[in-house]
Amino acid sequence: MKRACVVLTKSVILATAALLLLASASAGARQAASVAGTWKLNEAESNNPNGPAPAAPAARRGGGSGGGATGGGRGGGGNFDATGGAAKAPNQAVSELSPEEKTRINMMLSLSNKAAAVLEIIVDAGTIAIKQDGGGFPKQSADGKKNTLKNPQVGEIDIKVKLDNKGMTREISTQEDLKIVENYVLSADGKQLTVTIKESHPVMKIEDMKIKRVYYRQ
């Protein structure tokens, strides 16, 4: 009788553990499904969605307003300094960075600061792909582990993506130690996705534009 009780107790423990694992997996699947989807940017509700504006071209001597070549539009293009001019601050040790490193940093910042009009998040079997206007990085693991990619324009980058109970976080680190942290937070009804971005570098001071992008599920 005693042995039967022990066997029964073990069976109950194993059954309970199996149910807990199943519940956890189910919650993870619901979470992934809630983040996944196609999202459209609402610029009116966003704050500095494209980061710092491109610097205005210097006025030419001898007059003349150079008619309509200021560009505008979605940020990130051209050769503007995405650090908001901080790279020229005398107190910053930017001299430690080579011209090539500065170029890669500004290229990565320009990519980060360009808000996608349409954001597509695809979650499948523990992997995730984030497409911005149809482009983006290849599929990566969504468990917070490091994924290393190489790009001829921005060099080697490490990407970590982690799903959580609020949405997800993507952390990007470049070979020049530029760090970009993106937080994707879902609304309670799952219809709105708010993306905030924080960029930092140990040598180059980067202006915090308090970028906030508000997307709605399509």
N, CA and C of each residue as an Amber inpcrd file, in Angstrom:
protein
   654
   0.8360000  -1.2050000   0.0000000   0.0000000   0.0000000   0.0000000
   0.8680000   1.2500000   0.0000000   1.9340000   1.1930000   0.8470000
   2.8380000   2.3330000   0.9390000   3.5390000   2.5590000  -0.3880000
   3.9700000   1.4410000  -1.0120000   4.6560000   1.5550000  -2.2990000
   3.7170000   2.1310000  -3.3500000   2.4690000   1.7310000  -3.3210000
   1.4910000   2.2310000  -4.2850000   1.3130000   3.7330000  -4.1240000
   1.3240000   4.2200000  -2.8800000   1.1800000   5.6600000  -2.6140000
   2.3740000   6.4320000  -3.1590000   3.5760000   5.8410000  -2.9890000
   4.7950000   6.4940000  -3.4850000   4.7500000   6.6150000  -4.9960000
   4.3570000   5.5160000  -5.6600000   4.2600000   5.5080000  -7.1220000
   3.2360000   6.5290000  -7.5790000   2.1040000   6.5720000  -6.8610000
   1.0450000   7.5140000  -7.2120000   1.5230000   8.9520000  -7.0360000
   2.2610000   9.2100000  -5.9480000   2.7810000  10.5570000  -5.6990000
   3.7260000  10.9840000  -6.8080000   4.6070000  10.0730000  -7.2150000
   5.5320000  10.3900000  -8.3070000   4.7830000  10.6760000  -9.5960000
   3.7350000   9.9070000  -9.8400000   2.9470000  10.1120000 -11.0530000
   2.2790000  11.4820000 -11.0460000   1.7720000  11.8810000  -9.8620000
   1.1240000  13.1930000  -9.7270000   2.1340000  14.3110000  -9.9690000
   3.3370000  14.1520000  -9.4110000   4.3850000  15.1690000  -9.5880000
   4.7600000  15.3010000 -11.0570000   4.9580000  14.1590000 -11.7260000
   5.3190000  14.1890000 -13.1390000   4.2140000  14.8020000 -13.9880000
   2.9700000  14.4560000 -13.6650000   1.8390000  15.0000000 -14.4190000
   1.7380000  16.5040000 -14.2230000   1.9640000  16.9620000 -12.9830000
   1.9130000  18.4010000 -12.6880000   3.0120000  19.1460000 -13.4360000
   4.2210000  18.5680000 -13.4350000   5.3480000  19.1990000 -14.1430000
   5.0550000  19.3030000 -15.6310000   4.4570000  18.2410000 -16.1890000
   4.1320000  18.2490000 -17.6160000   3.1090000  19.3320000 -17.9380000
   2.1200000  19.4880000 -17.0610000   1.1070000  20.5230000 -17.2600000
   1.7060000  21.9220000 -17.1900000   2.6590000  22.1280000 -16.2570000
   3.3110000  23.4290000 -16.1230000   4.1270000  23.7570000 -17.3630000
   4.8390000  22.7520000 -17.8880000   5.6230000  22.9640000 -19.1070000
   4.7220000  23.2820000 -20.2880000   3.6040000  22.5880000 -20.3660000
   2.6500000  22.8160000 -21.4500000   2.0660000  24.2210000 -21.3600000
   1.7530000  24.6460000 -20.1350000   1.1940000  25.9900000 -19.9380000
   2.2000000  27.0530000 -20.3090000   3.4650000  26.8090000 -19.9400000
   4.5270000  27.7650000 -20.2700000   4.7190000  27.8760000 -21.7730000
   4.7270000  26.7420000 -22.4530000   4.8900000  26.7460000 -23.9070000
   3.7150000  27.4370000 -24.5820000   2.5080000  27.1850000 -24.0370000
   1.3160000  27.8160000 -24.5940000   1.3700000  29.3260000 -24.4260000
   1.8410000  29.7810000 -23.2390000   1.9550000  31.2230000 -22.9930000
   2.9710000  31.8360000 -23.9300000   4.0910000  31.1310000 -24.1570000
   5.1070000  31.6300000 -25.0780000   4.5690000  31.7380000 -26.4930000
   3.7780000  30.7560000 -26.9000000   3.1980000  30.7820000 -28.2430000
   2.2310000  31.9480000 -28.3940000   1.3880000  32.1970000 -27.3400000
   0.4600000  33.3260000 -27.3940000   1.2270000  34.6320000 -27.4760000
   2.3130000  34.7330000 -26.7020000   3.1260000  35.9410000 -26.6830000
   3.7340000  36.1870000 -28.0620000   4.3180000  35.1380000 -28.6580000
   4.9230000  35.2760000 -29.9770000   3.8800000  35.6940000 -30.9980000
   2.7000000  35.0680000 -30.9110000   1.6470000  35.3970000 -31.8650000
   1.2040000  36.8450000 -31.7140000   1.2230000  37.3780000 -30.4880000
   0.7650000  38.7490000 -30.2740000   1.7630000  39.7600000 -30.8180000
   3.0660000  39.4470000 -30.7850000   4.0820000  40.3420000 -31.3260000
   4.1300000  40.2300000 -32.8490000   3.9500000  39.0250000 -33.3530000
   4.0340000  38.7970000 -34.7920000   2.9110000  39.5170000 -35.5190000
   3.2110000  39.9410000 -36.7390000   2.1900000  40.5840000 -37.5490000
   2.7620000  41.7280000 -38.3560000   1.8800000  42.4340000 -39.0290000
   2.2550000  43.5970000 -39.8290000   1.7570000  44.8560000 -39.1250000
   2.6580000  45.8330000 -38.9970000   2.3760000  47.0410000 -38.2340000
   2.6370000  48.2790000 -39.0890000   1.7500000  49.2710000 -38.9890000
   1.8970000  50.5050000 -39.7670000   2.1950000  51.6780000 -38.8390000
   3.1990000  52.4770000 -39.2150000   3.6300000  53.6120000 -38.4060000
   2.5800000  54.7180000 -38.3900000   2.3270000  55.2520000 -37.1950000
   1.4950000  56.4410000 -37.0410000   2.4320000  57.5870000 -36.6330000
   2.8370000  58.3990000 -37.6010000   3.8110000  59.4510000 -37.3210000
   3.2660000  60.5070000 -36.3790000   1.9570000  60.7760000 -36.4490000
   1.3520000  61.8140000 -35.6100000   1.4710000  61.4730000 -34.1260000
   1.4190000  60.1980000 -33.7900000   1.5010000  59.7800000 -32.3950000
   2.9300000  59.4490000 -31.9670000   3.8640000  59.5050000 -32.9120000
   5.2570000  59.1680000 -32.6170000   6.0320000  60.4180000 -32.2130000
   7.2090000  60.1940000 -31.6180000   8.0770000  61.2950000 -31.2150000
   9.4610000  61.0960000 -31.8480000   9.8710000  62.0560000 -32.6960000
  11.1570000  61.9500000 -33.4040000  11.3470000  60.5630000 -34.0040000
  10.3870000  60.0840000 -34.7910000  10.4900000  58.7000000 -35.2860000
  11.7440000  58.4430000 -36.1090000  12.2790000  59.4960000 -36.7580000
  13.4740000  59.3390000 -37.5800000  14.7160000  59.9400000 -36.9490000
  14.6960000  60.1340000 -35.6290000  15.8810000  60.6360000 -34.9480000
  16.2120000  62.0580000 -35.3510000  17.4910000  62.4440000 -35.2700000
  17.8960000  63.8090000 -35.5930000  17.7250000  64.0980000 -37.0740000
  17.2820000  65.3040000 -37.3810000  17.1040000  65.6950000 -38.7740000
  18.4550000  65.9100000 -39.4370000  18.5500000  65.6570000 -40.7380000
  19.8080000  65.9230000 -41.4350000  20.1960000  67.3920000 -41.3000000
  21.4860000  67.6590000 -41.1510000  21.9420000  69.0380000 -41.0040000
  21.6900000  69.8050000 -42.2920000  21.2680000  71.0730000 -42.1370000
  21.0170000  71.9120000 -43.3100000  22.3310000  72.2190000 -44.0070000
  22.3370000  72.2560000 -45.3480000  23.5710000  72.5700000 -46.0630000
  24.0250000  73.9890000 -45.7800000  25.3480000  74.2120000 -45.7330000
  25.8750000  75.5380000 -45.4520000  25.4870000  76.5010000 -46.5640000
  25.1490000  77.7420000 -46.1730000  24.7630000  78.7560000 -47.1540000
  25.9590000  79.1320000 -48.0100000  25.7330000  79.2830000 -49.2980000
  26.8070000  79.6590000 -50.1960000  27.0580000  81.1460000 -50.1440000
  28.3190000  81.5490000 -50.2270000  28.6420000  82.9630000 -50.2370000
  28.1860000  83.5810000 -51.5400000  27.8140000  84.8450000 -51.4420000
  27.4280000  85.5390000 -52.6520000  25.9530000  85.4430000 -52.9340000
  25.1970000  84.9680000 -51.9180000  23.7410000  85.0330000 -52.0370000
  23.1550000  83.8270000 -52.7160000  21.8710000  83.9730000 -52.9160000
  21.1360000  82.8880000 -53.5570000  20.7230000  81.8450000 -52.5700000
  19.4640000  81.5760000 -52.4920000  19.0080000  80.4740000 -51.6760000
  19.0290000  79.2720000 -52.5720000  19.5930000  78.3100000 -52.2730000
  19.7740000  77.1840000 -53.1870000  18.5460000  76.4040000 -53.4480000
  17.5310000  76.8290000 -53.8150000  16.2560000  76.2330000 -54.1860000
  16.0190000  74.7710000 -53.9600000  15.2870000  74.4330000 -52.9680000
  14.6200000  73.1430000 -52.8060000  15.4870000  71.9200000 -52.7420000
  16.7210000  72.0220000 -52.3290000  17.5530000  70.8220000 -52.2710000
  17.8000000  70.3660000 -50.8560000  16.9500000  70.7750000 -49.9530000
  17.1810000  70.4030000 -48.5570000  16.7440000  68.9920000 -48.2630000
  16.0150000  68.3900000 -49.1600000  15.7010000  66.9610000 -48.9830000
  14.5470000  66.7320000 -48.0470000  14.8070000  66.5610000 -46.7410000
  13.7450000  66.2320000 -45.7990000  13.4070000  64.7630000 -45.9290000
  12.1040000  64.4520000 -45.7930000  11.6710000  63.0690000 -45.9330000
  12.1460000  62.2220000 -44.7830000  12.0690000  60.8880000 -44.9760000
  12.4470000  59.9710000 -43.9360000  13.9150000  60.0590000 -43.6520000
  14.2750000  60.1470000 -42.3760000  15.6490000  60.3830000 -41.9500000
  16.5730000  59.2450000 -42.2840000  17.8510000  59.4960000 -41.9990000
  18.8190000  58.4310000 -42.1340000  19.6120000  58.4710000 -43.4120000
  19.1620000  59.2330000 -44.4460000  19.8810000  59.2090000 -45.6970000
  21.0720000  60.1500000 -45.6910000  21.8810000  60.0880000 -46.7560000
  22.9710000  61.0340000 -46.9130000  24.1150000  60.7980000 -45.9510000
  24.9340000  61.8480000 -45.8020000  26.1220000  61.7260000 -44.9650000
  26.0340000  62.5720000 -43.7080000  24.8240000  62.8240000 -43.2070000
  24.7050000  63.6600000 -42.0200000  25.2670000  62.9620000 -40.7980000
  25.6520000  63.7850000 -39.8230000  26.2200000  63.2430000 -38.5870000
  25.0910000  62.8740000 -37.6400000  24.8200000  61.5830000 -37.4990000
  23.7050000  61.1290000 -36.6700000  23.9630000  61.2990000 -35.1890000
  25.1380000  61.8040000 -34.8170000  25.4220000  62.0420000 -33.4000000
  24.9880000  63.4320000 -32.9750000  24.3300000  64.1690000 -33.8690000
  23.8630000  65.5010000 -33.5140000  25.0080000  66.4750000 -33.3250000
  26.1390000  66.2470000 -33.9760000  27.2760000  67.1450000 -33.8540000
  28.1880000  66.8100000 -32.6950000  27.7990000  65.8460000 -31.8790000
  28.5910000  65.5360000 -30.6930000  29.9740000  65.0130000 -31.0460000
  30.1230000  64.4790000 -32.2630000  31.4230000  63.9390000 -32.6470000
  32.4910000  65.0200000 -32.7240000  32.0780000  66.2780000 -32.8240000
  33.0410000  67.3650000 -32.9340000  33.3040000  68.0370000 -31.5880000
  32.6720000  67.5670000 -30.5290000  32.8530000  68.1910000 -29.2150000
  34.2920000  68.0060000 -28.7500000  34.9770000  69.0860000 -28.2970000
  36.3920000  68.9800000 -27.9350000  36.6600000  68.0620000 -26.7610000
  35.6650000  67.8680000 -25.8840000  35.8860000  67.0430000 -24.6990000
  35.7090000  65.5560000 -24.9680000  35.3310000  65.2050000 -26.1880000
  35.1260000  63.8000000 -26.5150000  36.3780000  63.2440000 -27.1730000
  36.7470000  62.0400000 -26.7900000  37.9670000  61.4330000 -27.3270000
  37.6990000  60.7510000 -28.6530000  37.0170000  61.4880000 -29.5810000
  36.6920000  60.8870000 -30.8680000  37.9130000  60.6970000 -31.7300000
  39.0200000  61.3390000 -31.3640000  40.2460000  61.1610000 -32.1360000
  40.7230000  59.7100000 -32.0750000  40.2150000  58.9490000 -31.0850000
  40.5840000  57.5430000 -30.9720000  39.9290000  56.7070000 -32.0740000
  38.9130000  57.2630000 -32.7230000  38.2130000  56.5400000 -33.7700000
  38.7810000  56.9220000 -35.1350000  38.9890000  55.9280000 -35.9690000
  39.4790000  56.1910000 -37.3200000  38.3300000  56.7110000 -38.1820000
  38.6340000  57.3370000 -39.3210000  37.5630000  57.7950000 -40.2270000
  36.6450000  56.6480000 -40.6550000  37.2280000  55.4700000 -40.8580000
  36.4120000  54.3130000 -41.2570000  35.4570000  53.9110000 -40.1420000
  35.9370000  53.9540000 -38.8890000  35.0790000  53.6040000 -37.7550000
  33.9450000  54.6130000 -37.6090000  34.2720000  55.8970000 -37.7430000
  33.2330000  56.9300000 -37.6510000  32.1890000  56.7470000 -38.7510000
  32.6560000  56.3890000 -39.9480000  31.7280000  56.1810000 -41.0610000
  30.7880000  55.0210000 -40.7710000  31.3310000  53.9110000 -40.2420000
  30.4850000  52.7480000 -39.9280000  29.5000000  53.0780000 -38.8150000
  29.9600000  53.8340000 -37.7960000  29.0640000  54.2180000 -36.6980000
  27.9120000  55.0630000 -37.2230000  28.2300000  56.0800000 -38.0350000
  27.1810000  56.9500000 -38.5520000  26.2540000  56.2240000 -39.5140000
  26.7930000  55.2550000 -40.2610000  25.9490000  54.4590000 -41.1380000
  24.9620000  53.6310000 -40.3280000  25.4440000  53.0000000 -39.2390000
  24.5640000  52.1980000 -38.3960000  23.5120000  53.0750000 -37.7270000
  23.9130000  54.2750000 -37.2850000  22.9620000  55.1920000 -36.6680000
  21.9120000  55.6580000 -37.6770000  22.3360000  55.9070000 -38.8930000
  21.3720000  56.3490000 -39.9050000  20.3600000  55.2510000 -40.2120000
  20.8160000  53.9920000 -40.2160000  19.8900000  52.8740000 -40.4170000
  18.9320000  52.7470000 -39.2360000  19.4780000  52.8880000 -38.0290000
  18.6600000  52.7750000 -36.8220000  17.6240000  53.8900000 -36.7440000
  18.0130000  55.0880000 -37.1950000  17.1360000  56.2540000 -37.0540000
  16.0880000  56.3660000 -38.1480000  16.1380000  55.4930000 -39.1220000
  15.1490000  55.5410000 -40.2000000  13.9420000  54.6910000 -39.8210000
  12.8310000  55.3490000 -39.5440000  11.6280000  54.6190000 -39.1450000
  11.0080000  53.9100000 -40.3440000  10.6190000  52.6660000 -40.1380000
   9.9350000  51.9230000 -41.2010000   8.4730000  52.3400000 -41.2330000
   7.9650000  52.6250000 -42.4250000   6.5370000  52.9280000 -42.5520000
   5.7170000  51.6790000 -42.2510000   6.2620000  50.5230000 -42.6470000
   5.6000000  49.2370000 -42.3840000   6.6030000  48.2990000 -41.7350000
   6.2210000  47.7550000 -40.6000000   7.0580000  46.8380000 -39.8350000
   6.3970000  45.4640000 -39.8470000   7.1610000  44.4580000 -40.2580000
   6.6320000  43.0910000 -40.2780000   7.4800000  42.2120000 -39.3680000
   6.8390000  41.5930000 -38.3900000   7.5240000  40.7220000 -37.4410000
   7.0370000  39.2930000 -37.6470000   7.9850000  38.4100000 -37.9560000
   7.6520000  37.0130000 -38.2280000   8.3000000  36.1340000 -37.1630000
   7.5000000  35.4220000 -36.4070000   7.9870000  34.5220000 -35.3620000
   7.6530000  33.0980000 -35.7620000   8.6780000  32.2350000 -35.7630000
   8.4540000  30.8570000 -36.1960000   9.4430000  29.9220000 -35.5130000
   8.9430000  29.0020000 -34.7290000   9.7530000  27.9380000 -34.1120000
  10.9930000  28.4750000 -33.4040000  10.7900000  29.4750000 -32.5420000
  11.8950000  30.0090000 -31.7470000  12.7970000  30.9790000 -32.4830000
  12.4280000  31.3460000 -33.7040000  13.2140000  32.3260000 -34.4610000
  12.3420000  33.5440000 -34.7610000  13.0100000  34.6370000 -35.1150000
  12.2800000  35.8610000 -35.4110000  12.9600000  36.6070000 -36.5510000
  12.1600000  37.2180000 -37.3940000  12.6600000  38.0870000 -38.4590000
  11.8890000  39.3940000 -38.3660000  12.6040000  40.5070000 -38.3790000
  11.9830000  41.8290000 -38.3120000  12.2660000  42.5340000 -39.6260000
  11.2300000  42.7210000 -40.4140000  11.3770000  43.3700000 -41.7180000
  10.8860000  44.8050000 -41.6400000  11.6960000  45.7120000 -42.1570000
  11.3520000  47.1310000 -42.1730000  11.2040000  47.5790000 -43.6160000
   9.9630000  47.8720000 -44.0110000   9.6560000  48.2250000 -45.4020000
  10.1850000  47.1630000 -46.3640000  10.0670000  45.9060000 -45.9550000
  10.4460000  44.7980000 -46.8140000  11.8690000  44.3090000 -46.6490000
  12.7580000  45.1230000 -46.0190000  14.1460000  44.7200000 -45.8230000
  14.4320000  44.4830000 -44.3570000  15.6870000  44.1570000 -44.0500000
  16.0490000  43.9360000 -42.6540000  17.0670000  42.8290000 -42.4970000
  17.3910000  42.5260000 -41.2410000  18.3710000  41.4810000 -40.9530000
  17.7570000  40.0990000 -41.1770000  18.5930000  39.0920000 -41.4430000
  18.0750000  37.7240000 -41.6140000  17.4240000  37.2070000 -40.3310000
  16.7810000  36.0520000 -40.4550000  16.1310000  35.3990000 -39.3130000
  17.1480000  35.1290000 -38.2120000  16.7370000  35.3580000 -36.9520000
  17.6160000  35.1360000 -35.8010000  16.8790000  34.3570000 -34.7230000
  17.6340000  33.8370000 -33.7570000  17.0030000  33.1690000 -32.6210000
  16.3370000  34.2350000 -31.7430000  15.2480000  33.8490000 -31.0830000
  14.4810000  34.7960000 -30.2790000  14.5820000  34.4890000 -28.7920000
  15.6950000  33.8820000 -28.3750000  15.8500000  33.4730000 -26.9820000
  16.8880000  34.3030000 -26.2290000  17.2860000  35.4380000 -26.7930000
  18.2600000  36.2970000 -26.1270000  19.7060000  35.9290000 -26.4110000
  19.9320000  34.8800000 -27.2050000  21.2990000  34.4810000 -27.5250000
  21.8630000  35.3580000 -28.6470000  23.1820000  35.4780000 -28.6730000
  23.8410000  36.3530000 -29.6330000  23.8370000  35.7570000 -31.0320000
  23.4680000  36.5850000 -32.0120000  23.5580000  36.2420000 -33.4220000
  24.5410000  37.2200000 -34.0590000  25.5960000  36.7160000 -34.6980000
  26.6090000  37.5840000 -35.2910000  26.4350000  37.6510000 -36.8000000
  26.3970000  38.8780000 -37.3100000  26.2500000  39.1080000 -38.7350000
  27.3630000  40.0230000 -39.2260000  27.6900000  39.9150000 -40.5130000
  28.6910000  40.7960000 -41.1140000  28.0710000  41.5260000 -42.2910000
  28.3550000  42.8310000 -42.3640000  27.8200000  43.6680000 -43.4200000
  28.9310000  44.5730000 -43.9180000  29.1060000  44.7110000 -45.2280000
  30.2250000  45.5200000 -45.7420000  30.1330000  46.9970000 -45.3720000
  28.9240000  47.4920000 -45.0810000  28.7590000  48.9060000 -44.7590000
  28.9240000  49.2110000 -43.2740000  28.4240000  48.3280000 -42.4210000
  28.4570000  48.5990000 -40.9790000  29.3960000  47.6680000 -40.2230000
  30.0340000  46.7320000 -40.9130000  30.9740000  45.8270000 -40.2560000
  30.2760000  44.6780000 -39.5500000  30.9460000  44.1360000 -38.5300000
  30.4000000  43.0010000 -37.7780000  29.4800000  43.4970000 -36.6660000
  28.3100000  42.8970000 -36.5690000  27.3550000  43.2950000 -35.5310000
  26.8190000  42.0580000 -34.8150000  26.5600000  42.2330000 -33.5270000
  25.9330000  41.1890000 -32.7140000  24.5050000  41.6240000 -32.4010000
  23.5660000  40.7060000 -32.5700000  22.1530000  41.0100000 -32.3260000
  21.5810000  40.0010000 -31.3390000  20.8850000  40.5160000 -30.3400000
  20.1740000  39.6670000 -29.3830000  18.7090000  40.0830000 -29.3750000
  17.8190000  39.1010000 -29.5560000  16.3800000  39.3680000 -29.5250000
  15.7570000  38.5010000 -28.4460000  14.9600000  39.1170000 -27.5970000
  14.3340000  38.3780000 -26.4970000  12.8620000  38.7530000 -26.3770000
  12.0050000  37.7490000 -26.4920000  10.5760000  37.9630000 -26.2600000
  10.3150000  37.9840000 -24.7640000   9.4340000  38.8690000 -24.3270000
   9.0490000  38.8870000 -22.9150000   7.5470000  39.1170000 -22.8100000
   7.0580000  39.2550000 -21.5710000   5.6110000  39.3520000 -21.3990000
   5.0440000  40.7070000 -21.7970000   5.9020000  41.6590000 -22.1700000
   5.4180000  42.9690000 -22.6250000   5.5460000  43.1310000 -24.1370000
   6.3740000  42.3370000 -24.7560000   6.6220000  42.4460000 -26.1860000
   7.9520000  41.8040000 -26.5120000   8.9610000  42.6260000 -26.8020000
  10.2920000  42.0780000 -27.0450000  11.3390000  43.1910000 -26.9890000
  12.5990000  42.7690000 -26.8770000  13.7330000  43.6840000 -26.8700000
  14.7440000  43.2000000 -27.8930000  15.2670000  44.1430000 -28.6760000
  16.3490000  43.8130000 -29.6040000  17.5560000  44.6860000 -29.2680000
  18.6870000  44.0390000 -29.0500000  19.9200000  44.7500000 -28.7060000
  20.9460000  44.5160000 -29.8120000  21.4640000  45.6130000 -30.3620000
  22.4400000  45.5430000 -31.4510000  23.7510000  46.1610000 -30.9760000
  24.8660000  45.4400000 -31.1510000  26.1980000  45.9430000 -30.7850000
  27.1050000  45.8080000 -31.9970000  27.8500000  46.8780000 -32.3110000
  28.7310000  46.8440000 -33.4680000  30.1730000  46.6190000 -33.0290000
  31.0580000  46.3890000 -33.9860000  32.4620000  46.1530000 -33.6660000
  33.1460000  47.4040000 -33.1400000  32.5050000  48.5720000 -33.3270000
  33.0260000  49.8280000 -32.7660000  32.4170000  50.1400000 -31.4030000
  31.6950000  49.1830000 -30.8180000  31.0800000  49.3230000 -29.4880000
  29.8800000  50.2570000 -29.4740000  29.3000000  50.5420000 -30.6330000
  28.0190000  51.2410000 -30.6580000  26.9480000  50.2720000 -30.1710000
  26.0850000  50.7380000 -29.2740000  25.0270000  49.8830000 -28.7370000
  23.6740000  50.5310000 -28.9960000  22.7740000  49.7490000 -29.5660000
  21.4180000  50.2130000 -29.8530000  20.4380000  49.2510000 -29.1950000
  19.6050000  49.7750000 -28.3150000  18.6100000  48.9490000 -27.6270000
  17.2210000  49.3960000 -28.0660000  16.4790000  48.4630000 -28.6510000
  15.1180000  48.7440000 -29.1030000  14.1360000  47.9710000 -28.2340000
  13.1800000  48.6650000 -27.6580000  12.1340000  48.0250000 -26.8630000
  10.8090000  48.0940000 -27.6130000  10.1830000  46.9390000 -27.7910000
   8.8990000  46.8460000 -28.4810000   7.8440000  46.4890000 -27.4300000
   6.9400000  47.4100000 -27.1540000   5.9540000  47.1980000 -26.0840000
   4.5490000  47.1760000 -26.6720000   3.8270000  46.0930000 -26.3820000
   2.4580000  45.9340000 -26.8650000   1.4520000  46.5980000 -25.9270000
   0.3890000  47.1320000 -26.5050000  -0.7110000  47.6310000 -25.6870000
  -1.4820000  46.4440000 -25.1290000  -2.3330000  46.7120000 -24.1430000
  -3.0770000  45.6330000 -23.4810000  -3.9550000  44.8580000 -24.4620000
  -4.5050000  45.5670000 -25.4690000  -5.3820000  44.8770000 -26.4240000
  -4.6150000  44.2890000 -27.6110000  -3.2820000  44.4820000 -27.6360000
  -2.4670000  43.8990000 -28.6940000  -2.5820000  44.5790000 -30.0370000
  -3.2260000  45.7530000 -30.0830000  -3.4300000  46.4310000 -31.3660000
  -2.3820000  47.5080000 -31.6500000  -1.6500000  47.8980000 -30.6190000
  -0.6590000  48.9630000 -30.7730000   0.7150000  48.4660000 -30.3210000
   1.7440000  48.8440000 -31.0520000   3.1130000  48.4700000 -30.7220000
   3.9460000  49.7500000 -30.6520000   4.5320000  50.0130000 -29.4820000
   5.3460000  51.2100000 -29.2970000   6.8150000  50.8090000 -29.2420000
   7.6120000  51.4190000 -30.1070000   9.0360000  51.1080000 -30.1960000
   9.8420000  52.3110000 -29.7130000  10.6760000  52.1080000 -28.6930000
  11.5830000  53.1520000 -28.2310000  13.0160000  52.6980000 -28.4840000
  13.8810000  53.6740000 -28.7590000  15.2620000  53.3560000 -29.1380000
  16.2390000  54.1710000 -28.3130000  17.2580000  53.4900000 -27.7950000
  18.3190000  54.1350000 -27.0300000  19.6510000  53.7630000 -27.6560000
  20.4330000  54.7720000 -28.0430000  21.7230000  54.5560000 -28.6940000
  22.8360000  55.1090000 -27.8040000  23.9400000  54.3710000 -27.6950000
  25.0420000  54.8200000 -26.8350000  26.3770000  54.3350000 -27.3760000
  27.4350000  55.0610000 -26.9970000  28.7910000  54.6910000 -27.3930000
  29.7460000  55.1650000 -26.3080000  30.7490000  54.3590000 -25.9450000
  31.6420000  54.7250000 -24.8350000  32.5520000  55.9130000 -25.1350000
  32.7690000  56.2380000 -26.4010000  33.6680000  57.3430000 -26.7680000
  32.9040000  58.5170000 -27.3590000  32.0450000  58.2350000 -28.3070000
  31.2980000  59.2760000 -29.0150000  29.9750000  59.5530000 -28.3080000
  29.7680000  60.7880000 -27.9320000  28.5110000  61.1470000 -27.2900000
  27.4140000  61.2210000 -28.3440000  26.3290000  60.5100000 -28.0970000
  25.2230000  60.4650000 -29.0460000  24.0150000  61.1540000 -28.4300000
  23.4610000  62.0700000 -29.1670000  22.3060000  62.8180000 -28.6820000
  21.1130000  61.8890000 -28.4830000  20.4700000  61.9890000 -27.3130000
  19.2890000  61.1800000 -27.0330000  18.0670000  61.9310000 -27.5480000
  17.5350000  61.4650000 -28.6700000  16.3830000  62.1280000 -29.2850000
  15.0560000  61.6000000 -28.7540000  15.1140000  60.7000000 -27.7760000
  13.8960000  60.1150000 -27.2090000  12.9630000  59.6120000 -28.3320000
  13.5480000  58.7720000 -29.1640000  12.7970000  58.2480000 -30.3050000
  11.6850000  57.3140000 -29.8210000  10.4740000  57.5910000 -30.2680000
   9.3320000  56.7210000 -29.9620000   8.5090000  56.5720000 -31.2550000
   8.3330000  55.3240000 -31.6500000   7.5540000  55.0460000 -32.8550000
   6.3010000  54.2600000 -32.4800000   5.1700000  54.7410000 -32.8970000
   3.9030000  54.0910000 -32.5710000   3.3630000  53.4200000 -33.8270000
   3.1380000  52.1140000 -33.7170000   2.6220000  51.3220000 -34.8350000
   1.2570000  50.7360000 -34.4650000   0.4250000  50.5470000 -35.4900000
  -0.8610000  49.8950000 -35.3000000  -0.9350000  48.6450000 -36.1540000
  -1.5190000  47.6090000 -35.5650000  -1.6300000  46.3180000 -36.2520000
  -2.5260000  46.4530000 -37.4910000  -2.0900000  45.8240000 -38.5610000
  -2.8530000  45.8530000 -39.8110000  -3.6180000  44.5450000 -40.0210000
